[in-house]
Amino acid sequence: MSGLLPGARLAQDAAPPSGPVLRPVHVQLLARALGGYSSSAPYWSLVDTVEAFCPGLYLVADAHGRIVWLGMAAGDQGVTGRIRTHLGEPWKHAVFHRVWVASAYDQISRPALEAAEGWAADALDLRARMPHRTWPSSTHWQLLVGCQPVV
C-alpha cells in the first residue's frame, strides 16, 4: 500500500511511492514497446550523464533500483532533454538515479510514441503498481507501432 488515500495529493516537492524493482525483463519490454521503431538495444546511464538525443522511451530507477518513472521523449533534445527537464523538479533531482533508454528511429510519430509508452506501462503492470501516475492509452499500439520495420 502506498499510504496515500484515494484522491490525496502529494506536496509539490514530495516523492511519490516507487514502483517495483527494475528487472532485466522490464528493460526488454521497454524496447519491445517500440516495435519496428526500436533503433538499438536499450542501455543505461546515470541520469546526470545521459546522452540520448533521440526520441524513445525511458525507465528511471532510484538508487535502490526501484522504478520511479516511465516516460517518452521526442523533439530535438530527445531523452536527454526530457531528463534534464525532469531534474528541474526537486523530488526528481533527489530520487532519479539511473535511466534505461530505449531509442526510437526519428520517423516515429508522436501518437506511435504515446501508444508505445502506454503499451510499456501495461506490460510492466505499472498502472496497478504505481496508481499515482498516468500513462497514455495503448489502444492502437498494434496499428501505430506493431512490429513494422522502419526503412
mmCIF file of N, CA and C in Angstrom, residues 46-132:
data_model
loop_
_atom_site.group_PDB
_atom_site.id
_atom_site.type_symbol
_atom_site.label_atom_id
_atom_site.label_comp_id
_atom_site.label_asym_id
_atom_site.label_seq_id
_atom_site.Cartn_x
_atom_site.Cartn_y
_atom_site.Cartn_z
ATOM 1 N N LEU A 46 23.684 6.979 -15.864
ATOM 2 C CA LEU A 46 23.300 7.792 -14.720
ATOM 3 C C LEU A 46 22.519 8.977 -15.264
ATOM 4 N N VAL A 47 21.497 9.429 -14.538
ATOM 5 C CA VAL A 47 20.626 10.462 -15.095
ATOM 6 C C VAL A 47 21.351 11.756 -15.420
ATOM 7 N N ASP A 48 22.382 12.089 -14.675
ATOM 8 C CA ASP A 48 23.060 13.360 -14.938
ATOM 9 C C ASP A 48 24.098 13.268 -16.048
ATOM 10 N N THR A 49 24.276 12.078 -16.637
ATOM 11 C CA THR A 49 25.229 11.941 -17.735
ATOM 12 C C THR A 49 24.608 11.319 -18.985
ATOM 13 N N VAL A 50 23.283 11.179 -19.011
ATOM 14 C CA VAL A 50 22.636 10.530 -20.146
ATOM 15 C C VAL A 50 22.839 11.343 -21.420
ATOM 16 N N GLU A 51 23.188 10.645 -22.492
ATOM 17 C CA GLU A 51 23.353 11.260 -23.808
ATOM 18 C C GLU A 51 22.534 10.461 -24.805
ATOM 19 N N ALA A 52 21.290 10.843 -24.946
ATOM 20 C CA ALA A 52 20.366 10.173 -25.857
ATOM 21 C C ALA A 52 19.529 11.254 -26.526
ATOM 22 N N PHE A 53 20.073 11.840 -27.575
ATOM 23 C CA PHE A 53 19.417 12.945 -28.270
ATOM 24 C C PHE A 53 18.485 12.424 -29.360
ATOM 25 N N CYS A 54 17.763 11.376 -29.037
ATOM 26 C CA CYS A 54 16.852 10.719 -29.962
ATOM 27 C C CYS A 54 15.501 10.555 -29.277
ATOM 28 N N PRO A 55 14.457 10.329 -30.063
ATOM 29 C CA PRO A 55 13.187 10.012 -29.425
ATOM 30 C C PRO A 55 13.271 8.616 -28.808
ATOM 31 N N GLY A 56 12.376 8.328 -27.897
ATOM 32 C CA GLY A 56 12.340 6.991 -27.327
ATOM 33 C C GLY A 56 11.594 6.933 -26.013
ATOM 34 N N LEU A 57 11.709 5.785 -25.380
ATOM 35 C CA LEU A 57 11.121 5.538 -24.072
ATOM 36 C C LEU A 57 12.237 5.441 -23.057
ATOM 37 N N TYR A 58 11.908 5.722 -21.808
ATOM 38 C CA TYR A 58 12.917 5.596 -20.762
ATOM 39 C C TYR A 58 12.266 5.178 -19.456
ATOM 40 N N LEU A 59 13.021 4.390 -18.697
ATOM 41 C CA LEU A 59 12.640 3.969 -17.348
ATOM 42 C C LEU A 59 13.667 4.535 -16.398
ATOM 43 N N VAL A 60 13.217 5.187 -15.352
ATOM 44 C CA VAL A 60 14.123 5.760 -14.362
ATOM 45 C C VAL A 60 14.009 4.948 -13.080
ATOM 46 N N ALA A 61 15.145 4.638 -12.487
ATOM 47 C CA ALA A 61 15.196 3.913 -11.219
ATOM 48 C C ALA A 61 15.866 4.783 -10.166
ATOM 49 N N ASP A 62 15.486 4.549 -8.917
ATOM 50 C CA ASP A 62 16.141 5.246 -7.808
ATOM 51 C C ASP A 62 17.423 4.514 -7.435
ATOM 52 N N ALA A 63 18.125 4.969 -6.414
ATOM 53 C CA ALA A 63 19.394 4.366 -6.013
ATOM 54 C C ALA A 63 19.232 2.943 -5.500
ATOM 55 N N HIS A 64 17.998 2.547 -5.172
ATOM 56 C CA HIS A 64 17.730 1.187 -4.703
ATOM 57 C C HIS A 64 17.273 0.277 -5.839
ATOM 58 N N GLY A 65 17.250 0.795 -7.060
ATOM 59 C CA GLY A 65 16.870 0.007 -8.219
ATOM 60 C C GLY A 65 15.380 -0.112 -8.450
ATOM 61 N N ARG A 66 14.569 0.696 -7.783
ATOM 62 C CA ARG A 66 13.119 0.655 -7.955
ATOM 63 C C ARG A 66 12.696 1.626 -9.054
ATOM 64 N N ILE A 67 11.730 1.211 -9.857
ATOM 65 C CA ILE A 67 11.210 2.072 -10.915
ATOM 66 C C ILE A 67 10.493 3.259 -10.278
ATOM 67 N N VAL A 68 10.862 4.461 -10.713
ATOM 68 C CA VAL A 68 10.194 5.665 -10.229
ATOM 69 C C VAL A 68 9.544 6.453 -11.360
ATOM 70 N N TRP A 69 9.867 6.115 -12.616
ATOM 71 C CA TRP A 69 9.299 6.864 -13.730
ATOM 72 C C TRP A 69 9.397 6.062 -15.014
ATOM 73 N N LEU A 70 8.366 6.124 -15.816
ATOM 74 C CA LEU A 70 8.356 5.624 -17.190
ATOM 75 C C LEU A 70 7.912 6.793 -18.025
ATOM 76 N N GLY A 71 8.671 7.113 -19.055
ATOM 77 C CA GLY A 71 8.297 8.239 -19.889
ATOM 78 C C GLY A 71 8.696 8.060 -21.333
ATOM 79 N N MET A 72 8.322 9.037 -22.125
ATOM 80 C CA MET A 72 8.682 9.081 -23.545
ATOM 81 C C MET A 72 9.280 10.439 -23.839
ATOM 82 N N ALA A 73 10.058 10.498 -24.884
ATOM 83 C CA ALA A 73 10.672 11.765 -25.268
ATOM 84 C C ALA A 73 10.678 11.877 -26.781
ATOM 85 N N ALA A 74 10.428 13.080 -27.238
ATOM 86 C CA ALA A 74 10.500 13.403 -28.658
ATOM 87 C C ALA A 74 11.150 14.770 -28.757
ATOM 88 N N GLY A 75 11.313 15.269 -29.933
ATOM 89 C CA GLY A 75 11.858 16.612 -30.095
ATOM 90 C C GLY A 75 13.365 16.619 -30.275
ATOM 91 N N ASP A 76 13.899 17.820 -30.411
ATOM 92 C CA ASP A 76 15.311 17.999 -30.739
ATOM 93 C C ASP A 76 16.274 17.404 -29.718
ATOM 94 N N GLN A 77 15.946 17.510 -28.450
ATOM 95 C CA GLN A 77 16.860 17.038 -27.401
ATOM 96 C C GLN A 77 16.586 15.606 -26.967
ATOM 97 N N GLY A 78 15.519 14.989 -27.449
ATOM 98 C CA GLY A 78 15.215 13.600 -27.157
ATOM 99 C C GLY A 78 15.147 13.291 -25.671
ATOM 100 N N VAL A 79 15.604 12.086 -25.324
ATOM 101 C CA VAL A 79 15.551 11.636 -23.935
ATOM 102 C C VAL A 79 16.407 12.535 -23.044
ATOM 103 N N THR A 80 17.550 12.943 -23.526
ATOM 104 C CA THR A 80 18.423 13.806 -22.714
ATOM 105 C C THR A 80 17.700 15.083 -22.306
ATOM 106 N N GLY A 81 17.055 15.730 -23.237
ATOM 107 C CA GLY A 81 16.332 16.954 -22.925
ATOM 108 C C GLY A 81 15.204 16.718 -21.937
ATOM 109 N N ARG A 82 14.508 15.605 -22.101
ATOM 110 C CA ARG A 82 13.396 15.303 -21.204
ATOM 111 C C ARG A 82 13.901 15.043 -19.789
ATOM 112 N N ILE A 83 14.982 14.292 -19.664
ATOM 113 C CA ILE A 83 15.558 14.011 -18.340
ATOM 114 C C ILE A 83 16.031 15.313 -17.700
ATOM 115 N N ARG A 84 16.657 16.181 -18.466
ATOM 116 C CA ARG A 84 17.110 17.469 -17.919
ATOM 117 C C ARG A 84 15.941 18.290 -17.397
ATOM 118 N N THR A 85 14.812 18.237 -18.112
ATOM 119 C CA THR A 85 13.613 18.936 -17.647
ATOM 120 C C THR A 85 13.129 18.342 -16.327
ATOM 121 N N HIS A 86 13.085 17.024 -16.262
ATOM 122 C CA HIS A 86 12.671 16.355 -15.016
ATOM 123 C C HIS A 86 13.547 16.787 -13.837
ATOM 124 N N LEU A 87 14.842 16.875 -14.064
ATOM 125 C CA LEU A 87 15.765 17.172 -12.968
ATOM 126 C C LEU A 87 15.598 18.577 -12.406
ATOM 127 N N GLY A 88 14.793 19.396 -13.052
ATOM 128 C CA GLY A 88 14.471 20.706 -12.516
ATOM 129 C C GLY A 88 13.462 20.648 -11.372
ATOM 130 N N GLU A 89 12.817 19.505 -11.196
ATOM 131 C CA GLU A 89 11.879 19.320 -10.088
ATOM 132 C C GLU A 89 12.640 18.727 -8.905
ATOM 133 N N PRO A 90 12.531 19.347 -7.725
ATOM 134 C CA PRO A 90 13.339 18.917 -6.574
ATOM 135 C C PRO A 90 13.259 17.431 -6.236
ATOM 136 N N TRP A 91 12.047 16.861 -6.196
ATOM 137 C CA TRP A 91 11.973 15.455 -5.797
ATOM 138 C C TRP A 91 12.613 14.547 -6.835
ATOM 139 N N LYS A 92 12.467 14.884 -8.108
ATOM 140 C CA LYS A 92 13.078 14.064 -9.157
ATOM 141 C C LYS A 92 14.595 14.196 -9.106
ATOM 142 N N HIS A 93 15.081 15.384 -8.872
ATOM 143 C CA HIS A 93 16.523 15.593 -8.752
ATOM 144 C C HIS A 93 17.086 14.751 -7.605
ATOM 145 N N ALA A 94 16.340 14.650 -6.524
ATOM 146 C CA ALA A 94 16.788 13.892 -5.354
ATOM 147 C C ALA A 94 16.658 12.378 -5.538
ATOM 148 N N VAL A 95 15.661 11.926 -6.316
ATOM 149 C CA VAL A 95 15.346 10.498 -6.398
ATOM 150 C C VAL A 95 15.873 9.821 -7.662
ATOM 151 N N PHE A 96 15.814 10.495 -8.805
ATOM 152 C CA PHE A 96 16.251 9.880 -10.061
ATOM 153 C C PHE A 96 17.735 9.541 -9.973
ATOM 154 N N HIS A 97 18.060 8.280 -10.282
ATOM 155 C CA HIS A 97 19.454 7.848 -10.183
ATOM 156 C C HIS A 97 19.973 7.309 -11.521
ATOM 157 N N ARG A 98 19.282 6.343 -12.061
ATOM 158 C CA ARG A 98 19.733 5.678 -13.281
ATOM 159 C C ARG A 98 18.580 5.649 -14.274
ATOM 160 N N VAL A 99 18.902 5.756 -15.546
ATOM 161 C CA VAL A 99 17.868 5.734 -16.583
ATOM 162 C C VAL A 99 18.222 4.680 -17.632
ATOM 163 N N TRP A 100 17.231 3.876 -17.988
ATOM 164 C CA TRP A 100 17.345 2.935 -19.096
ATOM 165 C C TRP A 100 16.674 3.587 -20.295
ATOM 166 N N VAL A 101 17.363 3.626 -21.411
ATOM 167 C CA VAL A 101 16.871 4.279 -22.624
ATOM 168 C C VAL A 101 16.631 3.245 -23.711
ATOM 169 N N ALA A 102 15.441 3.288 -24.300
ATOM 170 C CA ALA A 102 15.118 2.502 -25.495
ATOM 171 C C ALA A 102 14.940 3.529 -26.613
ATOM 172 N N SER A 103 15.919 3.611 -27.481
ATOM 173 C CA SER A 103 15.912 4.609 -28.554
ATOM 174 C C SER A 103 14.981 4.200 -29.688
ATOM 175 N N ALA A 104 14.378 5.225 -30.298
ATOM 176 C CA ALA A 104 13.500 5.006 -31.450
ATOM 177 C C ALA A 104 14.074 5.749 -32.653
ATOM 178 N N TYR A 105 13.706 5.269 -33.833
ATOM 179 C CA TYR A 105 14.061 5.987 -35.051
ATOM 180 C C TYR A 105 13.348 7.336 -35.070
ATOM 181 N N ASP A 106 13.966 8.309 -35.707
ATOM 182 C CA ASP A 106 13.389 9.655 -35.789
ATOM 183 C C ASP A 106 12.020 9.673 -36.471
ATOM 184 N N GLN A 107 11.724 8.690 -37.311
ATOM 185 C CA GLN A 107 10.466 8.663 -38.054
ATOM 186 C C GLN A 107 9.254 8.343 -37.186
ATOM 187 N N ILE A 108 9.450 7.951 -35.937
ATOM 188 C CA ILE A 108 8.310 7.597 -35.095
ATOM 189 C C ILE A 108 7.435 8.832 -34.861
ATOM 190 N N SER A 109 6.143 8.648 -35.025
ATOM 191 C CA SER A 109 5.208 9.763 -34.807
ATOM 192 C C SER A 109 4.909 9.889 -33.316
ATOM 193 N N ARG A 110 4.423 11.043 -32.931
ATOM 194 C CA ARG A 110 4.057 11.241 -31.526
ATOM 195 C C ARG A 110 2.951 10.273 -31.096
ATOM 196 N N PRO A 111 1.894 10.060 -31.903
ATOM 197 C CA PRO A 111 0.879 9.082 -31.490
ATOM 198 C C PRO A 111 1.457 7.670 -31.310
ATOM 199 N N ALA A 112 2.402 7.287 -32.169
ATOM 200 C CA ALA A 112 3.028 5.966 -32.025
ATOM 201 C C ALA A 112 3.872 5.907 -30.753
ATOM 202 N N LEU A 113 4.577 6.976 -30.456
ATOM 203 C CA LEU A 113 5.389 7.032 -29.240
ATOM 204 C C LEU A 113 4.503 6.973 -27.993
ATOM 205 N N GLU A 114 3.381 7.684 -28.035
ATOM 206 C CA GLU A 114 2.446 7.649 -26.905
ATOM 207 C C GLU A 114 1.858 6.251 -26.724
ATOM 208 N N ALA A 115 1.493 5.599 -27.829
ATOM 209 C CA ALA A 115 0.959 4.237 -27.744
ATOM 210 C C ALA A 115 2.015 3.280 -27.196
ATOM 211 N N ALA A 116 3.272 3.470 -27.600
ATOM 212 C CA ALA A 116 4.363 2.625 -27.091
ATOM 213 C C ALA A 116 4.546 2.823 -25.587
ATOM 214 N N GLU A 117 4.454 4.061 -25.132
ATOM 215 C CA GLU A 117 4.562 4.322 -23.693
ATOM 216 C C GLU A 117 3.410 3.649 -22.948
ATOM 217 N N GLY A 118 2.207 3.753 -23.485
ATOM 218 C CA GLY A 118 1.059 3.098 -22.868
ATOM 219 C C GLY A 118 1.204 1.589 -22.844
ATOM 220 N N TRP A 119 1.695 1.018 -23.946
ATOM 221 C CA TRP A 119 1.906 -0.430 -24.010
ATOM 222 C C TRP A 119 2.935 -0.850 -22.969
ATOM 223 N N ALA A 120 4.014 -0.076 -22.825
ATOM 224 C CA ALA A 120 5.040 -0.393 -21.826
ATOM 225 C C ALA A 120 4.462 -0.329 -20.413
ATOM 226 N N ALA A 121 3.650 0.677 -20.132
ATOM 227 C CA ALA A 121 3.022 0.785 -18.807
ATOM 228 C C ALA A 121 2.149 -0.438 -18.527
ATOM 229 N N ASP A 122 1.418 -0.897 -19.552
ATOM 230 C CA ASP A 122 0.582 -2.091 -19.389
ATOM 231 C C ASP A 122 1.438 -3.339 -19.204
ATOM 232 N N ALA A 123 2.446 -3.502 -20.058
ATOM 233 C CA ALA A 123 3.301 -4.695 -19.996
ATOM 234 C C ALA A 123 4.059 -4.788 -18.675
ATOM 235 N N LEU A 124 4.437 -3.650 -18.123
ATOM 236 C CA LEU A 124 5.161 -3.622 -16.852
ATOM 237 C C LEU A 124 4.213 -3.611 -15.654
ATOM 238 N N ASP A 125 2.905 -3.581 -15.906
ATOM 239 C CA ASP A 125 1.869 -3.536 -14.871
ATOM 240 C C ASP A 125 2.029 -2.312 -13.973
ATOM 241 N N LEU A 126 2.492 -1.216 -14.545
ATOM 242 C CA LEU A 126 2.716 -0.009 -13.753
ATOM 243 C C LEU A 126 1.424 0.727 -13.412
ATOM 244 N N ARG A 127 0.399 0.557 -14.203
ATOM 245 C CA ARG A 127 -0.869 1.233 -13.889
ATOM 246 C C ARG A 127 -1.401 0.749 -12.536
ATOM 247 N N ALA A 128 -1.209 -0.538 -12.240
ATOM 248 C CA ALA A 128 -1.652 -1.087 -10.947
ATOM 249 C C ALA A 128 -0.618 -0.852 -9.857
ATOM 250 N N ARG A 129 0.668 -0.931 -10.213
ATOM 251 C CA ARG A 129 1.725 -0.832 -9.208
ATOM 252 C C ARG A 129 2.091 0.603 -8.849
ATOM 253 N N MET A 130 1.757 1.540 -9.719
ATOM 254 C CA MET A 130 2.045 2.957 -9.485
ATOM 255 C C MET A 130 0.790 3.769 -9.815
ATOM 256 N N PRO A 131 -0.287 3.571 -9.051
ATOM 257 C CA PRO A 131 -1.567 4.195 -9.400
ATOM 258 C C PRO A 131 -1.581 5.720 -9.303
ATOM 259 N N HIS A 132 -0.560 6.305 -8.729
ATOM 260 C CA HIS A 132 -0.477 7.762 -8.641
ATOM 261 C C HIS A 132 -0.032 8.387 -9.962
#
